[in-house]
């Protein structure tokens, strides 16, 4: 899959956004109300407007949007003759912006048709501007929607949705609260390490994953602790982008498959669900991915290069567990009020995510999945 987006990055990379969209006459800008209130984002929105350009703003995208949310927003659009869609926000906003870029094309498949598997045929011009550093949505061909009736999420996937322009502007991420910076950062980490170890990994995805992991290991904790540190924030935007690019060429596996039911049924934020599952899932995967775990471990600034590969693989899993703890993210489902009597549902729902389960580098049984979920209830015996 080719990623043909033009990427611009750095402080004030969007100071001349008017030039980037100079030939556009009707722009649909997709965001949410919290993001739209950020001064740096408001400045970008103001620069996008001009006397000869109409900018329609959709600022009602909710967290973890469902197909009903997208249908409602789409129905509210008076006209769809836009020639560019700009998404500014986190992964949910960017996913919805990608969907609108194909749904606004005259004669495009309906949302229901896309959910049923029909592929987009075209899109209008698009620009994606992430304000969190986690999903990498700006570099993936995926748009993820919750399906409340099935208590899960599904992905609409097509390379057509990859944008023309990606802008990585660190000043747009500095208002992100520490817990959001932490959980979205762990999401990026999951993308990188899962794609690196997936059965469908390849030299292209490996290259993206290794570059992204090095940036993330060096900058995640600094970015969380020092929100005004633009260097660390930009490194995290790039780590997130590389995670998305790795997904575009490979795919995630066990962590994401097991986190989908936590988001779909219990509405646990995606990054938080991934953080809870990261160490337990990687502990399960480790024996099948010792060499790759060792390569990833060597990218840690504190790596002990005297260890052998087996020791490095164990040390990487230990690092993941300690990192989640240092970032003060939940480490058990107990903390989120999810009772163990939901285990049967969770196991069945996770195993149903075969799109991702097939990428796990080791055979996974229902007993294996149950055991991993059980590890998230450490204070009880079942």
PDB file of N, CA, C and O in Angstrom, residues 141-168:
ATOM      1  N   UNK A 141      -5.440   3.608   6.523  1.00  0.00           N
ATOM      2  CA  UNK A 141      -6.591   3.575   5.618  1.00  0.00           C
ATOM      3  C   UNK A 141      -7.877   3.192   6.340  1.00  0.00           C
ATOM      4  O   UNK A 141      -8.852   2.824   5.695  1.00  0.00           O
ATOM      5  N   UNK A 142      -7.881   3.282   7.669  1.00  0.00           N
ATOM      6  CA  UNK A 142      -8.987   2.775   8.491  1.00  0.00           C
ATOM      7  C   UNK A 142      -9.844   3.908   9.044  1.00  0.00           C
ATOM      8  O   UNK A 142      -9.334   4.966   9.412  1.00  0.00           O
ATOM      9  N   UNK A 143     -11.130   3.642   9.149  1.00  0.00           N
ATOM     10  CA  UNK A 143     -12.044   4.483   9.928  1.00  0.00           C
ATOM     11  C   UNK A 143     -12.833   3.539  10.829  1.00  0.00           C
ATOM     12  O   UNK A 143     -13.544   2.662  10.337  1.00  0.00           O
ATOM     13  N   UNK A 144     -12.680   3.717  12.133  1.00  0.00           N
ATOM     14  CA  UNK A 144     -13.267   2.802  13.107  1.00  0.00           C
ATOM     15  C   UNK A 144     -14.533   3.420  13.689  1.00  0.00           C
ATOM     16  O   UNK A 144     -14.518   4.558  14.157  1.00  0.00           O
ATOM     17  N   UNK A 145     -15.626   2.648  13.656  1.00  0.00           N
ATOM     18  CA  UNK A 145     -16.889   3.108  14.230  1.00  0.00           C
ATOM     19  C   UNK A 145     -17.408   2.086  15.231  1.00  0.00           C
ATOM     20  O   UNK A 145     -17.267   0.875  15.032  1.00  0.00           O
ATOM     21  N   UNK A 146     -18.020   2.586  16.303  1.00  0.00           N
ATOM     22  CA  UNK A 146     -18.700   1.706  17.252  1.00  0.00           C
ATOM     23  C   UNK A 146     -20.023   1.253  16.653  1.00  0.00           C
ATOM     24  O   UNK A 146     -20.710   2.014  15.962  1.00  0.00           O
ATOM     25  N   UNK A 147     -20.373   0.006  16.920  1.00  0.00           N
ATOM     26  CA  UNK A 147     -21.667  -0.549  16.513  1.00  0.00           C
ATOM     27  C   UNK A 147     -22.392  -0.947  17.800  1.00  0.00           C
ATOM     28  O   UNK A 147     -22.215  -2.059  18.316  1.00  0.00           O
ATOM     29  N   UNK A 148     -23.174  -0.046  18.375  1.00  0.00           N
ATOM     30  CA  UNK A 148     -23.775  -0.298  19.697  1.00  0.00           C
ATOM     31  C   UNK A 148     -24.611  -1.576  19.741  1.00  0.00           C
ATOM     32  O   UNK A 148     -24.606  -2.293  20.750  1.00  0.00           O
ATOM     33  N   UNK A 149     -25.325  -1.876  18.671  1.00  0.00           N
ATOM     34  CA  UNK A 149     -26.195  -3.040  18.668  1.00  0.00           C
ATOM     35  C   UNK A 149     -25.409  -4.342  18.837  1.00  0.00           C
ATOM     36  O   UNK A 149     -25.918  -5.330  19.349  1.00  0.00           O
ATOM     37  N   UNK A 150     -24.164  -4.332  18.378  1.00  0.00           N
ATOM     38  CA  UNK A 150     -23.321  -5.521  18.480  1.00  0.00           C
ATOM     39  C   UNK A 150     -22.281  -5.402  19.596  1.00  0.00           C
ATOM     40  O   UNK A 150     -21.478  -6.314  19.797  1.00  0.00           O
ATOM     41  N   UNK A 151     -22.290  -4.256  20.285  1.00  0.00           N
ATOM     42  CA  UNK A 151     -21.367  -3.996  21.392  1.00  0.00           C
ATOM     43  C   UNK A 151     -19.914  -4.219  20.963  1.00  0.00           C
ATOM     44  O   UNK A 151     -19.106  -4.809  21.682  1.00  0.00           O
ATOM     45  N   UNK A 152     -19.584  -3.722  19.789  1.00  0.00           N
ATOM     46  CA  UNK A 152     -18.220  -3.862  19.287  1.00  0.00           C
ATOM     47  C   UNK A 152     -17.922  -2.692  18.369  1.00  0.00           C
ATOM     48  O   UNK A 152     -18.699  -1.739  18.258  1.00  0.00           O
ATOM     49  N   UNK A 153     -16.773  -2.754  17.698  1.00  0.00           N
ATOM     50  CA  UNK A 153     -16.383  -1.742  16.719  1.00  0.00           C
ATOM     51  C   UNK A 153     -16.040  -2.438  15.414  1.00  0.00           C
ATOM     52  O   UNK A 153     -15.632  -3.599  15.409  1.00  0.00           O
ATOM     53  N   UNK A 154     -16.218  -1.711  14.325  1.00  0.00           N
ATOM     54  CA  UNK A 154     -15.830  -2.239  13.023  1.00  0.00           C
ATOM     55  C   UNK A 154     -14.987  -1.206  12.306  1.00  0.00           C
ATOM     56  O   UNK A 154     -15.054  -0.011  12.595  1.00  0.00           O
ATOM     57  N   UNK A 155     -14.192  -1.680  11.356  1.00  0.00           N
ATOM     58  CA  UNK A 155     -13.360  -0.788  10.575  1.00  0.00           C
ATOM     59  C   UNK A 155     -13.804  -0.741   9.128  1.00  0.00           C
ATOM     60  O   UNK A 155     -14.038  -1.777   8.509  1.00  0.00           O
ATOM     61  N   UNK A 156     -13.963   0.463   8.594  1.00  0.00           N
ATOM     62  CA  UNK A 156     -14.106   0.668   7.158  1.00  0.00           C
ATOM     63  C   UNK A 156     -12.705   0.961   6.645  1.00  0.00           C
ATOM     64  O   UNK A 156     -12.043   1.890   7.126  1.00  0.00           O
ATOM     65  N   UNK A 157     -12.232   0.167   5.717  1.00  0.00           N
ATOM     66  CA  UNK A 157     -10.815   0.202   5.355  1.00  0.00           C
ATOM     67  C   UNK A 157     -10.663   0.362   3.851  1.00  0.00           C
ATOM     68  O   UNK A 157     -11.192  -0.437   3.078  1.00  0.00           O
ATOM     69  N   UNK A 158      -9.945   1.401   3.448  1.00  0.00           N
ATOM     70  CA  UNK A 158      -9.643   1.618   2.033  1.00  0.00           C
ATOM     71  C   UNK A 158      -8.500   2.615   1.910  1.00  0.00           C
ATOM     72  O   UNK A 158      -8.527   3.673   2.553  1.00  0.00           O
ATOM     73  N   UNK A 159      -7.501   2.316   1.069  1.00  0.00           N
ATOM     74  CA  UNK A 159      -6.413   3.278   0.878  1.00  0.00           C
ATOM     75  C   UNK A 159      -6.873   4.592   0.259  1.00  0.00           C
ATOM     76  O   UNK A 159      -6.167   5.602   0.352  1.00  0.00           O
ATOM     77  N   UNK A 160      -8.065   4.593  -0.328  1.00  0.00           N
ATOM     78  CA  UNK A 160      -8.598   5.835  -0.897  1.00  0.00           C
ATOM     79  C   UNK A 160      -8.750   6.902   0.178  1.00  0.00           C
ATOM     80  O   UNK A 160      -8.667   8.104  -0.100  1.00  0.00           O
ATOM     81  N   UNK A 161      -8.952   6.486   1.441  1.00  0.00           N
ATOM     82  CA  UNK A 161      -9.179   7.461   2.513  1.00  0.00           C
ATOM     83  C   UNK A 161      -7.897   8.116   3.016  1.00  0.00           C
ATOM     84  O   UNK A 161      -7.951   9.058   3.806  1.00  0.00           O
ATOM     85  N   UNK A 162      -6.733   7.648   2.593  1.00  0.00           N
ATOM     86  CA  UNK A 162      -5.496   8.303   3.003  1.00  0.00           C
ATOM     87  C   UNK A 162      -5.485   9.735   2.465  1.00  0.00           C
ATOM     88  O   UNK A 162      -5.829   9.973   1.311  1.00  0.00           O
ATOM     89  N   UNK A 163      -5.078  10.719   3.290  1.00  0.00           N
ATOM     90  CA  UNK A 163      -5.257  12.128   2.920  1.00  0.00           C
ATOM     91  C   UNK A 163      -4.189  12.652   1.951  1.00  0.00           C
ATOM     92  O   UNK A 163      -3.134  12.042   1.768  1.00  0.00           O
ATOM     93  N   UNK A 164      -4.482  13.804   1.368  1.00  0.00           N
ATOM     94  CA  UNK A 164      -3.495  14.493   0.536  1.00  0.00           C
ATOM     95  C   UNK A 164      -2.394  15.105   1.392  1.00  0.00           C
ATOM     96  O   UNK A 164      -1.217  15.080   1.027  1.00  0.00           O
ATOM     97  N   UNK A 165      -2.799  15.696   2.516  1.00  0.00           N
ATOM     98  CA  UNK A 165      -1.856  16.428   3.371  1.00  0.00           C
ATOM     99  C   UNK A 165      -2.034  15.987   4.812  1.00  0.00           C
ATOM    100  O   UNK A 165      -3.157  15.837   5.297  1.00  0.00           O
ATOM    101  N   UNK A 166      -0.930  15.780   5.505  1.00  0.00           N
ATOM    102  CA  UNK A 166      -0.904  15.556   6.954  1.00  0.00           C
ATOM    103  C   UNK A 166      -0.073  16.677   7.558  1.00  0.00           C
ATOM    104  O   UNK A 166       1.019  16.981   7.070  1.00  0.00           O
ATOM    105  N   UNK A 167      -0.585  17.293   8.617  1.00  0.00           N
ATOM    106  CA  UNK A 167       0.148  18.356   9.300  1.00  0.00           C
ATOM    107  C   UNK A 167       0.390  17.957  10.755  1.00  0.00           C
ATOM    108  O   UNK A 167      -0.564  17.691  11.482  1.00  0.00           O
ATOM    109  N   UNK A 168       1.651  17.890  11.145  1.00  0.00           N
ATOM    110  CA  UNK A 168       2.032  17.536  12.511  1.00  0.00           C
ATOM    111  C   UNK A 168       2.558  18.798  13.194  1.00  0.00           C
ATOM    112  O   UNK A 168       3.721  19.164  13.047  1.00  0.00           O
TER     113      UNK A 168
END
